[in-house]
Amino acid sequence: MIKSSLVCIAVAISVFTTGCASSSSSGSVNPNLKKDEPQFFSKSGGSACLIGATIAGLACLGIKDDNKASACLIAATAGCAAGMTANYMLDKTRADYHNLEDQLDASKQKVENSINSTKTLKATSEQTLAEDRAEIENLKEQIKNGTASKEALEKKLADMQANLDYMKKRLDSDKSTLAEYKSLRDSLNNGEGGKPALNNKDAQRKSEELDAKIDELERNIAQLDSSIVAYASQTSMLKNDVGQIGI
């Protein structure tokens, strides 16, 4: 029982350090993709993740499962997500801003920052794709001429896969953040924030502005998704090309 308890606690801590901490990619990720990189999880958010994961991990001790470590991993992962998102953004907004207008303005600014970050990643991913296509064609010619080897193309494939993995993580983070913004917006609209400092009409206008920004972010995330699909397609084609060389 003690051994199983230690396993569950270790799993919960592992979820925090690997899943909740800020994402980092290998050195082969194109550094241009990290321009305007958002802070995936704040220090406070990371603490919330640790608490949620640990509580969930401890709760799973009662599970009668031969593979308790696996059960704990599932519980701790879910607990991490719950700890990160459950009212955290609302609580932080209410702590920092006390009237509804300021809370709505601050929320809109956060969404605008996310929009800018998403736009930057979309632009750099498309630029990276164009540069990678040119480099792939150049490497193919060099291989034909005997001035480069298959290993060079394999290295390029590894770099592109690292880029793709990084972009997918960013996309998942953007989608999660969008959901949190929507939840925050709904909570403020439902009276869970502060009271209007001036009048309800002014607060309504600011709420509509926040709605518009959230809609804009959602459109930009969809566009980023399409750009990543294009990059994934190129990566898949290069993988096929590498497989064909030497056959």
XYZ file of N, CA and C in Angstrom:
741
model
N 0.829 -1.202 0.000
C 0.000 0.000 0.000
C 0.862 1.250 0.000
N 1.920 1.242 0.831
C 2.824 2.392 0.899
C 3.518 2.589 -0.439
N 3.932 1.480 -1.039
C 4.601 1.557 -2.340
C 3.665 2.145 -3.375
N 2.408 1.698 -3.384
C 1.433 2.217 -4.338
C 1.181 3.694 -4.101
N 1.153 4.104 -2.848
C 0.940 5.514 -2.525
C 2.061 6.367 -3.089
N 3.278 5.889 -2.908
C 4.425 6.638 -3.411
C 4.389 6.733 -4.927
N 3.952 5.645 -5.575
C 3.838 5.654 -7.039
C 2.860 6.725 -7.480
N 1.705 6.796 -6.819
C 0.675 7.766 -7.217
C 1.160 9.193 -7.022
N 1.805 9.438 -5.904
C 2.317 10.788 -5.662
C 3.382 11.143 -6.680
N 4.258 10.181 -6.987
C 5.307 10.432 -7.988
C 4.708 10.729 -9.340
N 3.660 10.002 -9.696
C 2.991 10.231 -10.977
C 2.408 11.627 -11.023
N 1.782 12.052 -9.923
C 1.190 13.383 -9.875
C 2.252 14.457 -10.062
N 3.399 14.279 -9.383
C 4.487 15.248 -9.537
C 5.013 15.226 -10.962
N 5.107 14.029 -11.549
C 5.595 13.909 -12.923
C 4.691 14.637 -13.891
N 3.379 14.525 -13.691
C 2.444 15.230 -14.568
C 2.696 16.718 -14.510
N 2.960 17.230 -13.299
C 3.225 18.661 -13.151
C 4.492 19.077 -13.888
N 5.567 18.319 -13.699
C 6.845 18.741 -14.258
C 6.924 18.559 -15.758
N 6.195 17.573 -16.300
C 6.285 17.323 -17.734
C 5.119 17.877 -18.512
N 3.953 17.910 -17.927
C 2.768 18.327 -18.664
C 2.313 19.718 -18.360
N 2.556 20.211 -17.140
C 2.030 21.498 -16.736
C 3.068 22.598 -16.820
N 4.325 22.221 -16.787
C 5.359 23.248 -16.902
C 5.376 23.776 -18.317
N 6.035 24.931 -18.505
C 6.107 25.514 -19.837
C 6.733 24.535 -20.804
N 6.116 24.424 -21.986
C 6.612 23.482 -22.984
C 7.950 23.951 -23.521
N 8.805 23.029 -23.807
C 10.066 23.367 -24.437
C 10.363 22.297 -25.480
N 10.913 22.716 -26.611
C 11.174 21.778 -27.684
C 12.661 21.577 -27.829
N 13.036 20.603 -28.648
C 14.440 20.299 -28.856
C 15.110 21.430 -29.608
N 16.445 21.388 -29.628
C 17.192 22.454 -30.280
C 16.997 22.510 -31.772
N 16.386 21.456 -32.357
C 16.205 21.434 -33.791
C 14.964 22.215 -34.241
N 14.181 22.710 -33.275
C 13.034 23.545 -33.641
C 13.535 24.879 -34.176
N 12.979 25.298 -35.305
C 13.362 26.588 -35.882
C 13.064 27.693 -34.880
N 14.072 28.453 -34.435
C 13.849 29.487 -33.418
C 12.871 30.571 -33.858
N 12.709 30.771 -35.164
C 11.751 31.772 -35.632
C 10.330 31.431 -35.208
N 10.039 30.146 -35.036
C 8.699 29.738 -34.625
C 8.390 30.166 -33.195
N 9.419 30.456 -32.429
C 9.215 30.812 -31.025
C 9.111 32.316 -30.807
N 9.098 33.078 -31.899
C 8.906 34.514 -31.763
C 7.515 34.784 -31.203
N 7.436 35.697 -30.267
C 6.147 36.063 -29.662
C 5.483 34.848 -29.017
N 6.308 33.978 -28.460
C 5.788 32.778 -27.815
C 5.049 33.156 -26.543
N 3.813 32.665 -26.358
C 3.078 32.995 -25.138
C 3.614 32.219 -23.952
N 3.321 32.711 -22.775
C 3.674 31.969 -21.572
C 2.569 30.938 -21.360
N 2.882 29.683 -21.627
C 1.841 28.658 -21.604
C 1.168 28.572 -20.242
N 1.973 28.520 -19.194
C 1.417 28.417 -17.860
C 2.179 29.368 -16.944
N 1.435 30.168 -16.213
C 2.074 31.088 -15.276
C 2.568 30.299 -14.070
N 3.356 30.951 -13.255
C 3.842 30.294 -12.043
C 2.669 29.899 -11.162
N 1.697 30.799 -11.032
C 0.518 30.490 -10.229
C -0.279 29.362 -10.857
N -0.369 29.385 -12.183
C -1.091 28.322 -12.866
C -0.409 26.995 -12.679
N 0.922 26.998 -12.697
C 1.662 25.764 -12.470
C 1.413 25.220 -11.077
N 1.309 26.105 -10.103
C 1.010 25.670 -8.741
C -0.372 25.056 -8.670
N -1.321 25.663 -9.386
C -2.677 25.112 -9.413
C -2.668 23.725 -10.031
N -1.839 23.557 -11.061
C -1.729 22.249 -11.712
C -1.188 21.218 -10.735
N -0.142 21.590 -10.003
C 0.474 20.661 -9.052
C -0.529 20.249 -7.994
N -1.286 21.221 -7.471
C -2.276 20.904 -6.442
C -3.338 19.966 -6.994
N -3.848 20.300 -8.188
C -4.884 19.463 -8.791
C -4.395 18.069 -9.078
N -3.184 17.953 -9.608
C -2.639 16.635 -9.941
C -2.381 15.814 -8.689
N -1.862 16.462 -7.647
C -1.549 15.734 -6.421
C -2.815 15.231 -5.733
N -3.827 16.115 -5.647
C -5.089 15.703 -5.021
C -5.697 14.528 -5.776
N -5.711 14.642 -7.109
C -6.288 13.563 -7.917
C -5.469 12.291 -7.763
N -4.147 12.443 -7.712
C -3.296 11.278 -7.556
C -3.531 10.568 -6.231
N -3.714 11.353 -5.170
C -3.989 10.757 -3.871
C -5.363 10.112 -3.838
N -6.307 10.756 -4.522
C -7.677 10.212 -4.542
C -7.727 8.855 -5.212
N -6.837 8.607 -6.149
C -6.889 7.344 -6.892
C -6.350 6.179 -6.078
N -5.844 6.468 -4.863
C -5.328 5.375 -4.034
C -6.408 4.350 -3.715
N -7.668 4.804 -3.714
C -8.757 3.893 -3.395
C -9.170 3.012 -4.548
N -8.594 3.246 -5.715
C -8.969 2.450 -6.886
C -8.423 1.035 -6.747
N -9.286 0.064 -6.886
C -8.844 -1.338 -6.845
C -8.515 -1.758 -8.263
N -7.279 -1.573 -8.617
C -6.850 -1.805 -9.997
C -5.479 -2.451 -9.937
N -5.306 -3.534 -10.657
C -4.010 -4.201 -10.668
C -2.932 -3.285 -11.200
N -3.283 -2.414 -12.128
C -2.320 -1.470 -12.690
C -2.580 -0.094 -12.099
N -2.321 0.045 -10.799
C -2.647 1.289 -10.090
C -1.878 2.482 -10.647
N -0.651 2.270 -11.100
C 0.138 3.381 -11.627
C -0.543 3.983 -12.847
N -1.090 3.121 -13.707
C -1.798 3.607 -14.885
C -3.035 4.380 -14.488
N -3.776 3.858 -13.511
C -4.976 4.549 -13.046
C -4.621 5.895 -12.451
N -3.518 5.953 -11.735
C -3.086 7.206 -11.119
C -2.676 8.225 -12.175
N -2.046 7.755 -13.236
C -1.627 8.669 -14.296
C -2.836 9.356 -14.907
N -3.894 8.572 -15.166
C -5.111 9.138 -15.744
C -5.713 10.156 -14.788
N -5.797 9.790 -13.510
C -6.405 10.679 -12.524
C -5.590 11.949 -12.330
N -4.274 11.806 -12.280
C -3.416 12.968 -12.052
C -3.439 13.918 -13.234
N -3.468 13.368 -14.451
C -3.542 14.214 -15.640
C -4.826 15.015 -15.656
N -5.928 14.344 -15.342
C -7.212 15.041 -15.290
C -7.200 16.088 -14.186
N -6.595 15.752 -13.058
C -6.525 16.702 -11.948
C -5.705 17.918 -12.290
N -4.638 17.719 -13.055
C -3.811 18.847 -13.496
C -4.630 19.811 -14.326
N -5.372 19.263 -15.293
C -6.193 20.118 -16.155
C -7.240 20.859 -15.350
N -7.871 20.155 -14.405
C -8.899 20.794 -13.588
C -8.303 21.884 -12.719
N -7.135 21.608 -12.137
C -6.492 22.608 -11.288
C -6.083 23.841 -12.061
N -5.701 23.641 -13.327
C -5.259 24.769 -14.145
C -6.413 25.665 -14.560
N -7.558 25.074 -14.874
C -8.611 25.851 -15.515
C -9.769 26.217 -14.611
N -10.002 25.452 -13.554
C -11.204 25.669 -12.748
C -11.162 27.030 -12.060
N -11.832 28.001 -12.646
C -12.005 29.336 -12.077
C -10.706 30.114 -11.908
N -9.581 29.567 -12.396
C -8.311 30.264 -12.164
C -8.295 31.632 -12.827
N -8.678 31.685 -14.101
C -8.632 32.953 -14.813
C -9.630 33.952 -14.226
N -10.799 33.467 -13.848
C -11.796 34.338 -13.222
C -11.293 34.862 -11.882
N -10.734 33.986 -11.070
C -10.224 34.399 -9.765
C -9.110 35.431 -9.906
N -8.229 35.210 -10.871
C -7.110 36.136 -11.078
C -7.629 37.496 -11.547
N -8.614 37.487 -12.436
C -9.171 38.733 -12.949
C -9.874 39.508 -11.838
N -10.628 38.812 -11.016
C -11.330 39.480 -9.918
C -10.356 40.023 -8.879
N -9.236 39.323 -8.685
C -8.246 39.788 -7.707
C -7.525 41.042 -8.192
N -7.280 41.117 -9.505
C -6.511 42.232 -10.055
C -7.369 43.453 -10.392
N -8.652 43.235 -10.704
C -9.530 44.335 -11.137
C -10.869 44.192 -10.407
N -11.375 45.300 -9.881
C -12.502 45.205 -8.960
C -13.846 45.619 -9.546
N -13.863 46.373 -10.638
C -15.161 46.677 -11.244
C -15.266 45.971 -12.596
N -16.496 45.800 -13.060
C -16.752 44.988 -14.235
C -16.098 45.563 -15.488
N -16.134 46.891 -15.640
C -15.549 47.498 -16.838
C -14.056 47.193 -16.932
N -13.344 47.332 -15.816
C -11.904 47.046 -15.823
C -11.637 45.566 -16.084
N -12.471 44.704 -15.549
C -12.303 43.269 -15.771
C -12.506 42.919 -17.241
N -13.497 43.550 -17.865
C -13.751 43.296 -19.285
C -12.616 43.851 -20.148
N -12.113 45.050 -19.800
C -11.001 45.634 -20.556
C -9.752 44.768 -20.444
N -9.459 44.317 -19.238
C -8.271 43.476 -19.022
C -8.403 42.158 -19.774
N -9.602 41.600 -19.775
C -9.829 40.346 -20.496
C -9.644 40.545 -21.989
N -10.142 41.662 -22.498
C -9.979 41.955 -23.921
C -8.502 42.100 -24.281
N -7.706 42.710 -23.410
C -6.281 42.868 -23.676
C -5.580 41.514 -23.722
N -5.978 40.619 -22.836
C -5.391 39.273 -22.842
C -5.697 38.567 -24.163
N -6.936 38.712 -24.620
C -7.321 38.073 -25.881
C -6.540 38.674 -27.044
N -6.363 40.003 -27.031
C -5.593 40.658 -28.092
C -4.152 40.145 -28.115
N -3.571 39.945 -26.951
C -2.210 39.394 -26.892
C -2.163 37.999 -27.509
N -3.185 37.202 -27.248
C -3.244 35.862 -27.829
C -3.422 35.918 -29.339
N -4.217 36.869 -29.798
C -4.405 37.051 -31.245
C -3.072 37.356 -31.913
N -2.321 38.280 -31.332
C -1.028 38.657 -31.909
C -0.065 37.472 -31.932
N -0.058 36.697 -30.856
C 0.826 35.537 -30.788
C 0.450 34.496 -31.834
N -0.849 34.269 -31.989
C -1.323 33.284 -32.967
C -1.010 33.737 -34.391
N -1.196 35.023 -34.669
C -0.886 35.558 -35.994
C 0.601 35.411 -36.304
N 1.435 35.675 -35.300
C 2.882 35.563 -35.504
C 3.271 34.130 -35.829
N 2.726 33.174 -35.099
C 3.051 31.771 -35.359
C 2.577 31.350 -36.739
N 1.396 31.800 -37.150
C 0.889 31.455 -38.473
C 1.836 31.981 -39.554
N 2.244 33.243 -39.423
C 3.131 33.851 -40.416
C 4.479 33.141 -40.456
N 5.050 32.855 -39.297
C 6.370 32.209 -39.266
C 6.291 30.751 -39.716
N 5.175 30.095 -39.447
C 5.037 28.706 -39.911
C 4.971 28.654 -41.429
N 4.300 29.625 -42.027
C 4.214 29.662 -43.493
C 5.563 30.032 -44.104
N 6.277 30.943 -43.447
C 7.619 31.307 -43.925
C 8.563 30.111 -43.797
N 8.475 29.410 -42.668
C 9.308 28.229 -42.454
C 9.017 27.153 -43.487
N 7.740 26.977 -43.826
C 7.360 25.990 -44.831
C 7.983 26.322 -46.182
N 7.928 27.591 -46.575
C 8.515 28.000 -47.859
C 10.029 27.761 -47.866
N 10.695 28.099 -46.765
C 12.140 27.910 -46.677
C 12.495 26.419 -46.688
N 11.711 25.627 -45.988
C 11.979 24.185 -45.935
C 11.784 23.531 -47.301
N 10.752 23.947 -48.025
C 10.530 23.396 -49.365
C 11.722 23.677 -50.270
N 12.229 24.894 -50.208
C 13.378 25.261 -51.035
C 14.607 24.443 -50.646
N 14.805 24.262 -49.339
C 15.968 23.496 -48.878
C 15.848 22.030 -49.281
N 14.632 21.482 -49.217
C 14.422 20.081 -49.607
C 14.778 19.872 -51.077
N 14.309 20.761 -51.938
C 14.617 20.644 -53.366
C 16.111 20.747 -53.607
N 16.766 21.634 -52.879
C 18.212 21.801 -53.022
C 18.944 20.537 -52.580
N 18.500 19.947 -51.472
C 19.133 18.723 -50.987
C 18.925 17.565 -51.959
N 17.750 17.491 -52.549
C 17.487 16.431 -53.527
C 18.438 16.537 -54.722
N 18.647 17.754 -55.177
C 19.577 17.968 -56.297
C 20.992 17.586 -55.903
N 21.379 17.946 -54.690
C 22.724 17.618 -54.221
C 22.917 16.108 -54.094
N 21.862 15.421 -53.658
C 21.950 13.968 -53.552
C 22.105 13.336 -54.928
N 21.372 13.854 -55.900
C 21.496 13.359 -57.271
C 22.899 13.584 -57.814
N 23.484 14.729 -57.465
C 24.827 15.073 -57.956
C 25.938 14.430 -57.135
N 25.556 13.773 -56.049
C 26.563 13.118 -55.219
C 27.268 14.043 -54.267
N 26.746 15.266 -54.087
C 27.392 16.218 -53.178
C 26.730 16.240 -51.797
N 25.692 15.465 -51.624
C 25.039 15.339 -50.322
C 24.557 13.898 -50.181
N 24.326 13.482 -48.935
C 23.905 12.103 -48.674
C 22.462 12.075 -48.170
N 21.935 10.866 -48.106
C 20.572 10.673 -47.592
C 20.451 11.182 -46.155
N 21.544 11.107 -45.420
C 21.520 11.538 -44.021
C 21.150 13.018 -43.895
N 21.537 13.809 -44.874
C 21.198 15.233 -44.822
C 19.693 15.434 -44.918
N 19.064 14.633 -45.759
C 17.615 14.715 -45.910
C 16.917 14.157 -44.664
N 17.500 13.141 -44.071
C 16.943 12.586 -42.837
C 17.018 13.604 -41.701
N 18.127 14.363 -41.662
C 18.265 15.407 -40.639
C 17.217 16.485 -40.854
N 16.972 16.830 -42.116
C 15.951 17.827 -42.417
C 14.581 17.345 -41.977
N 14.302 16.071 -42.203
C 13.028 15.491 -41.789
C 12.875 15.562 -40.272
N 13.946 15.259 -39.546
C 13.892 15.312 -38.082
C 13.600 16.729 -37.604
N 14.238 17.714 -38.260
C 13.999 19.119 -37.890
C 12.552 19.518 -38.163
N 12.041 19.092 -39.309
C 10.670 19.435 -39.661
C 9.675 18.767 -38.710
N 9.961 17.545 -38.297
C 9.079 16.873 -37.352
C 9.084 17.596 -36.008
N 10.268 18.079 -35.601
C 10.351 18.850 -34.355
C 9.545 20.138 -34.471
N 9.658 20.801 -35.630
C 8.866 22.015 -35.860
C 7.375 21.714 -35.770
N 6.983 20.634 -36.413
C 5.569 20.260 -36.442
C 5.060 19.949 -35.033
N 5.836 19.210 -34.272
C 5.432 18.882 -32.902
C 5.252 20.151 -32.076
N 6.178 21.083 -32.254
C 6.097 22.341 -31.513
C 4.850 23.131 -31.912
N 4.585 23.226 -33.206
C 3.422 23.982 -33.671
C 2.121 23.355 -33.177
N 2.070 22.035 -33.139
C 0.871 21.366 -32.648
C 0.650 21.649 -31.167
N 1.737 21.683 -30.395
C 1.614 22.015 -28.973
C 1.099 23.440 -28.796
N 1.627 24.343 -29.609
C 1.160 25.731 -29.545
C -0.317 25.822 -29.913
N -0.722 25.091 -30.943
C -2.123 25.109 -31.371
C -3.024 24.577 -30.263
N -2.620 23.472 -29.638
C -3.408 22.929 -28.532
C -3.515 23.938 -27.393
N -2.416 24.627 -27.120
C -2.424 25.638 -26.061
C -3.370 26.780 -26.411
N -3.352 27.219 -27.670
C -4.235 28.302 -28.106
C -5.702 27.896 -27.975
N -5.999 26.670 -28.353
C -7.388 26.193 -28.263
C -7.843 26.125 -26.810
N -6.945 25.672 -25.937
C -7.279 25.609 -24.517
C -7.499 27.001 -23.945
N -6.622 27.930 -24.330
C -6.744 29.303 -23.850
C -8.036 29.944 -24.348
N -8.399 29.671 -25.586
C -9.654 30.189 -26.136
C -10.836 29.717 -25.297
N -10.842 28.444 -24.939
C -11.930 27.913 -24.118
C -11.990 28.610 -22.763
N -10.813 28.923 -22.212
C -10.774 29.612 -20.926
C -11.290 31.041 -21.053
N -10.947 31.706 -22.162
C -11.463 33.058 -22.385
C -12.987 33.046 -22.482
N -13.524 32.061 -23.165
C -14.983 31.965 -23.300
C -15.635 31.735 -21.938
N -15.009 30.883 -21.137
C -15.536 30.623 -19.805
C -15.486 31.880 -18.949
N -14.387 32.618 -19.040
C -14.247 33.872 -18.297
C -15.307 34.864 -18.737
N -15.485 35.004 -20.043
C -16.492 35.909 -20.590
C -17.884 35.566 -20.069
N -18.210 34.281 -20.092
C -19.527 33.844 -19.624
C -19.707 34.135 -18.140
N -18.646 33.920 -17.360
C -18.732 34.170 -15.917
C -18.957 35.646 -15.629
N -18.235 36.503 -16.344
C -18.407 37.945 -16.140
C -19.806 38.383 -16.555
N -20.295 37.831 -17.653
C -21.634 38.189 -18.123
C -22.726 37.684 -17.183
N -22.409 36.619 -16.446
C -23.393 36.042 -15.527
C -23.339 36.664 -14.134
N -22.588 37.752 -14.001
C -22.550 38.452 -12.723
C -21.568 37.922 -11.710
N -20.618 37.083 -12.155
C -19.649 36.514 -11.227
C -18.417 37.400 -11.061
N -18.372 38.520 -11.805
C -17.255 39.446 -11.664
C -17.624 40.586 -10.734
N -17.066 41.768 -11.012
C -17.365 42.922 -10.181
C -18.641 43.619 -10.628
N -19.021 44.639 -9.892
C -20.178 45.459 -10.246
C -19.740 46.556 -11.204
N -20.619 46.984 -12.107
C -20.263 48.084 -13.015
C -19.921 49.349 -12.232
N -18.845 50.017 -12.630
C -18.445 51.249 -11.953
C -19.297 52.426 -12.409
N -19.731 52.398 -13.672
C -20.501 53.519 -14.216
C -21.949 53.115 -14.445
N -22.204 52.405 -15.507
C -23.569 51.988 -15.790
C -23.553 50.703 -16.610
N -24.670 50.033 -16.639
C -24.759 48.757 -17.345
C -24.537 48.896 -18.846
N -24.896 50.057 -19.400
C -24.740 50.268 -20.839
C -23.265 50.241 -21.231
N -22.432 50.888 -20.427
C -20.992 50.911 -20.717
C -20.412 49.505 -20.583
N -20.836 48.781 -19.568
C -20.348 47.417 -19.378
C -20.799 46.523 -20.535
N -22.007 46.738 -21.025
C -22.506 45.954 -22.147
C -21.667 46.193 -23.394
N -21.287 47.452 -23.620
C -20.452 47.781 -24.782
C -19.108 47.067 -24.688
N -18.518 47.097 -23.509
C -17.225 46.453 -23.317
C -17.345 44.928 -23.450
N -18.475 44.388 -23.022
C -18.708 42.949 -23.172
C -18.788 42.573 -24.647
N -19.435 43.411 -25.434
C -19.537 43.154 -26.875
C -18.165 43.248 -27.541
N -17.323 44.175 -27.067
C -15.967 44.282 -27.604
C -15.168 43.017 -27.292
N -15.353 42.495 -26.091
C -14.670 41.246 -25.714
C -15.164 40.097 -26.595
N -16.453 40.042 -26.827
C -17.017 39.004 -27.705
C -16.356 39.045 -29.088
N -16.216 40.263 -29.616
C -15.645 40.422 -30.955
C -14.194 39.931 -30.992
N -13.443 40.216 -29.943
C -12.047 39.787 -29.895
C -11.943 38.261 -29.764
N -12.818 37.680 -28.989
C -12.814 36.219 -28.849
C -13.146 35.566 -30.188
N -14.092 36.142 -30.910
C -14.429 35.625 -32.245
C -13.235 35.742 -33.186
N -12.520 36.856 -33.082
C -11.337 37.061 -33.930
C -10.260 36.040 -33.606
N -10.062 35.780 -32.325
C -9.066 34.781 -31.929
C -9.443 33.409 -32.465
N -10.718 33.074 -32.399
C -11.169 31.772 -32.896
C -10.903 31.638 -34.388
N -11.124 32.712 -35.138
C -10.839 32.674 -36.583
C -9.344 32.508 -36.841
N -8.531 33.196 -36.065
C -7.081 33.101 -36.250
C -6.559 31.720 -35.884
N -7.149 31.094 -34.884
C -6.749 29.740 -34.522
C -7.089 28.770 -35.651
N -8.250 28.969 -36.275
C -8.634 28.118 -37.400
C -7.665 28.284 -38.564
N -7.221 29.518 -38.809
C -6.258 29.776 -39.876
C -4.902 29.160 -39.548
N -4.499 29.238 -38.279
C -3.248 28.618 -37.856
C -3.321 27.110 -38.045
N -4.468 26.541 -37.715
C -4.674 25.102 -37.890
C -4.444 24.706 -39.350
N -4.968 25.489 -40.275
C -4.796 25.196 -41.700
C -3.326 25.273 -42.104
N -2.605 26.245 -41.577
C -1.178 26.377 -41.884
C -0.393 25.180 -41.369
N -0.765 24.699 -40.193
C -0.076 23.539 -39.621
C -0.379 22.277 -40.422
N -1.603 22.160 -40.921
C -1.957 21.022 -41.777
C -1.080 21.009 -43.025
N -0.848 22.194 -43.609
C 0.008 22.292 -44.791
C 1.434 21.874 -44.461
N 1.923 22.281 -43.285
C 3.280 21.905 -42.886
C 3.364 20.397 -42.633
N 2.315 19.844 -42.036
C 2.282 18.401 -41.785
C 2.296 17.620 -43.096
N 1.592 18.138 -44.095
C 1.561 17.482 -45.399
C 2.949 17.450 -46.031
N 3.666 18.573 -45.939
C 5.017 18.632 -46.492
C 5.953 17.685 -45.742
N 5.789 17.619 -44.441
C 6.613 16.717 -43.634
C 6.363 15.266 -44.023
N 5.100 14.924 -44.258
C 4.751 13.562 -44.663
C 5.331 13.229 -46.039
N 5.294 14.188 -46.951
C 5.864 13.950 -48.282
C 7.366 13.744 -48.211
N 8.032 14.514 -47.355
C 9.480 14.347 -47.199
C 9.792 12.984 -46.602
N 8.972 12.527 -45.687
C 9.179 11.201 -45.096
C 9.085 10.126 -46.172
N 8.126 10.272 -47.073
C 8.008 9.320 -48.184
C 9.217 9.390 -49.108
N 9.701 10.608 -49.380
C 10.871 10.779 -50.237
C 12.102 10.105 -49.614
N 12.285 10.301 -48.318
C 13.434 9.697 -47.652
C 13.347 8.177 -47.731
N 12.135 7.643 -47.596
C 11.948 6.200 -47.684
C 12.243 5.643 -49.067
N 12.051 6.481 -50.101
C 12.271 6.025 -51.459
C 13.746 6.036 -51.850
N 14.516 6.879 -51.208
C 15.924 6.981 -51.582
C 16.670 5.692 -51.217
N 17.358 5.164 -52.131
C 18.150 3.965 -51.893
C 17.425 2.675 -52.196
N 16.100 2.803 -52.536
C 15.342 1.591 -52.855
C 15.649 1.149 -54.285
